[in-house]
Amino acid sequence: MEKKNPLGSLAAFASKDSNLLRLILIAVAVFAVMAFLNPGVFVTALNIESMASQFPELGIIALGMMIAMLTGGIDLSIVGIANLSGIFVALIFTKLLPAGSDASTTGLYMALSLSVALVTGAVAGLTNGFLIATVGIPPILATLGTWQVFTGIAIVITKGYAVPGFPETFLFLGNGKLWIFPLPFMIFAFCAGFIALMLSKTSFGINLYMIGTNMKASVFSGIKTQAMLFKSYMLSGVLASVTGIVMIARTNSAKADYGESYVLQAVLVAVLGGVNPAGGFGTVLGITIAVLSLQFLSSGFNMLRFSNFAKEFTWGLFLLAIMALNFVQNKRSLKIKAGKAAAKTGAVAAKKA
């Protein structure tokens, strides 16, 4: 039996998806640098557990951003949806749940609150889909406007104050463990697995990629593009509401302006993860590796006592550098393809002559 050459397999992998290989190298490099700069602290069970509890919020919201970007759009309202969903959950627990409720009553209210949060995300996402697919507003403007609307509603409801105090059963979602794995990590793993299967194994996922690649061709091929846009933004909204649930369960409070930096970070993760801003390409694996890289960077910076301004500056530079690198790589790929096409055309012409 012929033995496989690991170097050959690596070369084949690199040629098949050079962006994914680059992502893995970036993640390994960031982890190694932070481990070197924070010896004896970064690579500890406590820190790894802490990172596994923190990155799922950004990871889930980045999955929602990816879904929107696959269509050639964007969802800037995703944090507003997350906070509004979280506030509805908080109000059900603080205003409706009777004091001293037993476990069964608390469980019923918990089921109600989670259902309300998911419905809120779906309705908010459908609103974005309506504005984009039916009214015809560009995604960046539509979702920027709805972000302000959702945030405004949240501020009016709470008067700008935080809403604290949830039952222990609910707090388990943000702080509990299943065996050795933090529950937020398990929620992210479930969402990532579901989205990966949906994109690769269902007609919805295939059509989503086709719409992002060529909208006009998708229309002529019989794809109902309006319905697809509605569904994609609804899914993005539901993922945002899941993020809101995890976020308030971890912090034991809900507020209208939590996680505002997640918008920039979600775009950064999506682009770093290989999602094409013009639509049509992106993978869950790329998003996962990208969000881990950003978490390694963020945790390392916190240990080095970098200010939040320095972190935001670094993330911005990171985003610009990755976009420039992707642009150069795509331009080079197009030149290679054009050269091959020209050579093939020349060979056919010579053969006819």
Coordinates of C-alpha atoms in Angstrom, one line a residue:
M1 CA 0.0 0.0 0.0
E2 CA 1.4 3.4 -1.0
K3 CA 2.2 5.7 1.8
K4 CA 0.9 9.3 1.7
N5 CA 3.4 12.1 1.6
P6 CA 2.4 14.6 4.4
L7 CA 4.3 17.4 2.6
G8 CA 2.4 16.6 -0.6
S9 CA -0.9 16.6 1.3
L10 CA 0.0 20.0 2.8
A11 CA 0.9 21.4 -0.6
A12 CA -2.4 20.2 -2.0
F13 CA -4.3 21.7 0.9
A14 CA -2.5 25.0 0.4
S15 CA -3.2 25.2 -3.3
K16 CA -6.9 24.3 -2.6
D17 CA -7.5 26.9 0.0
S18 CA -4.5 29.2 0.6
N19 CA -6.7 31.6 2.7
L20 CA -7.5 28.9 5.2
L21 CA -3.9 27.9 5.5
R22 CA -2.9 31.5 6.0
L23 CA -5.6 31.8 8.7
I24 CA -4.2 28.8 10.6
L25 CA -0.7 30.2 10.4
I26 CA -1.9 33.6 11.7
A27 CA -3.8 31.9 14.6
V28 CA -0.7 29.8 15.5
A29 CA 1.6 32.8 15.3
V30 CA -0.7 35.0 17.4
F31 CA -1.0 32.3 20.1
A32 CA 2.8 31.7 20.1
V33 CA 3.6 35.4 20.4
M34 CA 1.1 36.0 23.2
A35 CA 2.4 32.9 25.0
F36 CA 5.9 34.2 24.7
L37 CA 5.0 37.7 25.9
N38 CA 2.9 36.3 28.8
P39 CA 5.0 33.3 30.0
G40 CA 3.3 31.1 32.6
V41 CA 0.0 33.0 32.3
F42 CA -1.4 32.8 28.8
V43 CA -1.1 29.0 28.4
T44 CA -2.9 27.9 31.5
A45 CA -6.1 25.9 32.0
L46 CA -7.7 29.0 33.7
N47 CA -7.0 31.3 30.8
I48 CA -8.0 28.8 28.1
E49 CA -11.3 28.2 29.9
S50 CA -11.8 32.0 30.2
M51 CA -11.2 32.4 26.4
A52 CA -13.5 29.5 25.7
S53 CA -16.2 31.4 27.6
Q54 CA -15.6 34.8 26.0
F55 CA -15.2 34.2 22.3
P56 CA -18.6 32.5 21.6
E57 CA -20.4 35.9 21.8
L58 CA -18.3 37.3 19.0
G59 CA -18.2 34.0 17.2
I60 CA -22.0 33.7 17.0
I61 CA -22.5 37.3 16.0
A62 CA -19.8 36.8 13.3
L63 CA -21.7 33.8 11.9
G64 CA -24.7 36.1 11.5
M65 CA -22.6 38.7 9.8
M66 CA -21.2 36.1 7.4
I67 CA -24.7 35.0 6.4
A68 CA -25.6 38.6 5.5
M69 CA -22.2 39.1 3.7
L70 CA -22.6 35.9 1.6
T71 CA -25.5 37.6 -0.2
G72 CA -23.3 40.6 -1.0
G73 CA -24.8 42.6 1.9
I74 CA -24.0 43.4 5.5
D75 CA -25.9 43.6 8.8
L76 CA -24.8 46.5 10.9
S77 CA -27.9 46.1 13.1
I78 CA -26.8 42.8 14.6
V79 CA -25.6 44.2 17.9
G80 CA -28.8 46.3 18.3
I81 CA -30.9 43.1 17.7
A82 CA -28.8 41.3 20.3
N83 CA -29.3 43.9 22.9
L84 CA -33.0 44.3 22.3
S85 CA -33.5 40.6 22.5
G86 CA -31.5 40.5 25.7
I87 CA -33.6 43.3 27.2
F88 CA -36.8 41.5 26.5
V89 CA -35.5 38.4 28.3
A90 CA -34.4 40.6 31.2
L91 CA -37.7 42.3 31.6
I92 CA -39.6 38.9 31.6
F93 CA -37.4 37.8 34.5
T94 CA -37.4 41.0 36.4
K95 CA -41.0 42.2 35.8
L96 CA -43.1 39.0 35.2
L97 CA -41.4 36.2 37.1
P98 CA -43.0 35.9 40.6
A99 CA -40.6 36.3 43.5
G100 CA -39.7 32.9 45.1
S101 CA -40.8 30.9 42.1
D102 CA -40.1 27.2 42.2
A103 CA -37.9 25.4 39.6
S104 CA -40.8 24.4 37.3
T105 CA -42.2 28.0 37.2
T106 CA -38.8 29.4 36.6
G107 CA -38.3 26.9 33.8
L108 CA -41.6 27.9 32.1
Y109 CA -40.6 31.6 32.3
M110 CA -37.1 30.7 31.0
A111 CA -38.7 28.9 28.0
L112 CA -41.0 32.0 27.4
S113 CA -38.1 34.4 27.6
L114 CA -35.9 32.4 25.2
S115 CA -38.8 32.1 22.7
V116 CA -39.4 35.9 22.9
A117 CA -35.8 36.6 22.3
L118 CA -35.6 34.3 19.2
V119 CA -38.9 35.7 17.8
T120 CA -37.5 39.3 18.3
G121 CA -34.4 38.4 16.4
A122 CA -36.4 36.8 13.6
V123 CA -38.8 39.8 13.3
A124 CA -35.9 42.3 13.3
G125 CA -34.1 40.2 10.7
L126 CA -37.3 40.1 8.5
T127 CA -37.5 43.9 8.9
N128 CA -34.0 44.2 7.4
G129 CA -34.9 41.8 4.7
F130 CA -38.0 43.8 3.8
L131 CA -36.1 47.1 3.6
I132 CA -33.4 45.5 1.4
A133 CA -35.3 43.0 -0.8
T134 CA -38.6 44.8 -1.2
V135 CA -38.0 48.5 -0.6
G136 CA -34.6 48.3 -2.3
I137 CA -32.5 50.2 0.3
P138 CA -28.8 49.3 0.2
P139 CA -28.0 46.8 3.0
I140 CA -25.4 49.1 4.6
L141 CA -27.9 52.0 4.9
A142 CA -30.9 49.8 5.8
T143 CA -29.2 48.0 8.6
L144 CA -27.5 51.2 9.9
G145 CA -30.9 52.7 10.2
T146 CA -32.5 49.7 11.9
W147 CA -29.5 49.5 14.3
Q148 CA -30.4 53.0 15.5
V149 CA -34.1 52.1 15.7
F150 CA -33.5 48.9 17.7
T151 CA -31.1 50.6 20.0
G152 CA -33.5 53.5 20.4
I153 CA -36.3 51.1 21.4
A154 CA -34.1 49.4 23.9
I155 CA -33.1 52.8 25.4
V156 CA -36.8 53.9 25.7
I157 CA -37.8 50.6 27.3
T158 CA -35.0 50.7 29.9
K159 CA -34.5 54.5 30.1
G160 CA -30.8 53.9 29.4
Y161 CA -30.3 51.8 32.6
A162 CA -29.0 48.3 33.0
V163 CA -31.5 45.6 33.9
P164 CA -29.8 43.2 36.3
G165 CA -30.8 40.1 38.4
F166 CA -31.7 36.8 36.6
P167 CA -32.4 33.4 38.1
E168 CA -29.5 30.9 38.5
T169 CA -31.0 28.6 36.0
F170 CA -30.7 31.2 33.3
L171 CA -27.2 32.3 34.4
F172 CA -26.0 28.7 33.8
L173 CA -26.2 29.4 30.0
G174 CA -23.5 32.0 30.3
N175 CA -21.4 30.6 33.1
G176 CA -22.0 26.9 33.4
K177 CA -20.1 23.9 32.1
L178 CA -20.9 20.6 30.4
W179 CA -18.1 18.3 31.6
I180 CA -15.0 20.4 31.0
F181 CA -16.5 22.7 28.3
P182 CA -18.0 26.1 29.1
L183 CA -21.7 26.2 28.0
P184 CA -21.2 29.3 25.8
F185 CA -18.6 27.3 23.9
M186 CA -21.1 24.5 23.4
I187 CA -23.7 26.9 22.2
F188 CA -21.2 28.3 19.6
A189 CA -20.3 24.8 18.5
F190 CA -23.9 23.9 18.0
C191 CA -24.6 27.2 16.0
A192 CA -21.4 26.7 13.9
G193 CA -22.2 23.1 13.1
F194 CA -25.8 23.9 12.2
I195 CA -24.7 26.8 9.8
A196 CA -21.9 24.7 8.3
L197 CA -24.4 21.8 7.5
M198 CA -26.9 24.3 6.2
L199 CA -24.5 26.0 3.8
S200 CA -22.9 22.8 2.5
K201 CA -25.8 20.3 2.5
T202 CA -29.0 22.2 1.7
S203 CA -30.4 24.0 -1.3
F204 CA -30.7 27.2 0.8
G205 CA -27.0 27.2 1.4
I206 CA -26.2 26.6 -2.3
N207 CA -28.6 29.3 -3.4
L208 CA -27.1 31.7 -0.9
Y209 CA -23.7 31.3 -2.4
M210 CA -25.1 31.7 -5.9
I211 CA -26.9 34.9 -5.0
G212 CA -23.7 36.4 -3.7
T213 CA -21.7 35.3 -6.7
N214 CA -24.1 36.7 -9.3
M215 CA -27.5 38.1 -8.4
K216 CA -28.7 38.4 -12.0
A217 CA -27.7 34.9 -13.0
S218 CA -29.5 33.7 -9.9
V219 CA -32.7 35.4 -10.9
F220 CA -32.5 33.9 -14.4
S221 CA -31.8 30.4 -12.9
G222 CA -35.1 30.5 -11.1
I223 CA -33.9 31.3 -7.6
K224 CA -36.4 33.4 -5.6
T225 CA -33.9 36.1 -4.6
Q226 CA -36.3 38.2 -2.5
A227 CA -37.3 35.2 -0.4
M228 CA -33.7 34.2 0.0
L229 CA -32.8 37.7 1.2
F230 CA -35.7 37.6 3.7
K231 CA -34.5 34.2 5.0
S232 CA -30.8 35.1 5.2
Y233 CA -31.4 38.3 7.2
M234 CA -33.9 36.5 9.4
L235 CA -31.3 33.9 10.2
S236 CA -28.8 36.7 10.9
G237 CA -31.3 38.2 13.3
V238 CA -31.9 34.9 15.1
L239 CA -28.1 34.4 15.5
A240 CA -27.9 37.9 16.9
S241 CA -30.6 37.1 19.5
V242 CA -28.7 34.0 20.5
T243 CA -25.7 36.2 21.1
G244 CA -27.8 38.5 23.2
I245 CA -29.0 35.6 25.4
V246 CA -25.4 34.4 25.9
M247 CA -24.2 37.9 26.6
I248 CA -26.7 38.8 29.3
A249 CA -26.5 35.3 30.9
R250 CA -22.7 35.8 31.3
T251 CA -22.9 39.3 32.7
N252 CA -26.2 38.9 34.7
S253 CA -27.5 42.2 33.2
A254 CA -28.9 43.7 30.0
K255 CA -28.3 47.2 28.6
A256 CA -29.0 49.0 25.3
D257 CA -25.3 49.6 24.6
Y258 CA -23.6 46.4 25.4
G259 CA -21.2 44.9 22.9
E260 CA -21.1 48.0 20.6
S261 CA -17.5 47.1 19.5
Y262 CA -18.8 43.7 18.2
V263 CA -20.0 45.3 14.9
L264 CA -16.4 46.2 13.9
Q265 CA -15.1 43.0 15.3
A266 CA -17.7 40.9 13.5
V267 CA -16.8 42.5 10.2
L268 CA -13.1 42.0 10.9
V269 CA -13.7 38.3 11.8
A270 CA -15.7 37.8 8.6
V271 CA -13.1 39.4 6.3
L272 CA -10.2 37.7 8.1
G273 CA -12.1 34.4 7.9
G274 CA -12.2 34.6 4.1
V275 CA -15.7 36.0 3.6
N276 CA -15.8 38.0 0.3
P277 CA -17.4 41.4 1.1
A278 CA -18.9 41.3 -2.4
G279 CA -20.6 38.0 -1.5
G280 CA -20.5 34.4 -2.7
F281 CA -17.7 33.0 -0.6
G282 CA -17.1 32.2 3.0
T283 CA -16.9 29.2 5.4
V284 CA -17.7 28.5 9.0
L285 CA -14.3 27.0 9.5
G286 CA -12.7 30.3 8.4
I287 CA -14.9 32.3 10.8
T288 CA -14.0 29.9 13.7
I289 CA -10.2 30.2 13.1
A290 CA -10.5 34.0 12.7
V291 CA -12.5 34.5 15.9
L292 CA -10.0 32.4 17.8
S293 CA -7.1 34.5 16.4
L294 CA -8.8 37.7 17.6
Q295 CA -9.5 36.2 21.0
F296 CA -5.9 35.2 21.4
L297 CA -4.9 38.7 20.5
S298 CA -7.5 40.3 22.9
S299 CA -6.6 38.1 25.8
G300 CA -2.9 38.7 25.3
F301 CA -3.4 42.5 25.1
N302 CA -5.4 42.4 28.3
M303 CA -2.6 40.6 30.1
L304 CA -0.1 43.2 28.7
R305 CA -2.5 45.9 30.0
F306 CA -3.1 47.5 26.6
S307 CA -5.8 50.2 26.6
N308 CA -9.0 49.6 24.7
F309 CA -8.0 52.4 22.3
A310 CA -4.8 50.4 21.4
K311 CA -6.9 47.3 20.8
E312 CA -9.4 49.1 18.6
F313 CA -6.4 50.6 16.6
T314 CA -4.8 47.2 16.2
W315 CA -8.1 45.6 15.1
G316 CA -8.6 48.4 12.5
L317 CA -5.0 47.9 11.1
F318 CA -5.6 44.1 11.1
L319 CA -8.8 44.6 9.0
L320 CA -7.1 46.9 6.5
A321 CA -4.1 44.6 6.2
I322 CA -6.2 41.5 5.6
M323 CA -8.4 43.3 3.0
A324 CA -5.3 44.6 1.2
L325 CA -3.8 41.1 1.2
N326 CA -7.0 39.5 -0.1
F327 CA -7.3 42.1 -2.8
V328 CA -3.7 41.5 -4.0
Q329 CA -4.3 37.7 -3.9
N330 CA -7.6 37.9 -5.8
K331 CA -6.0 40.2 -8.4
R332 CA -3.1 37.8 -8.9
S333 CA -5.6 34.9 -9.2
L334 CA -7.6 36.8 -11.9
K335 CA -4.4 37.5 -13.8
I336 CA -3.4 33.8 -13.7
K337 CA -6.9 32.7 -14.9
A338 CA -6.9 35.3 -17.6
G339 CA -3.5 34.1 -18.8
K340 CA -4.6 30.5 -18.9
A341 CA -7.7 31.5 -20.8
A342 CA -5.7 33.5 -23.3
A343 CA -3.3 30.6 -23.8
K344 CA -6.1 28.2 -24.3
T345 CA -7.8 30.5 -26.9
G346 CA -4.4 30.9 -28.7
A347 CA -3.9 27.1 -28.8
V348 CA -7.4 26.6 -30.2
A349 CA -6.8 29.3 -32.9
A350 CA -3.5 27.8 -33.8
K351 CA -5.0 24.3 -34.1
K352 CA -7.8 25.6 -36.4
A353 CA -5.2 27.4 -38.6

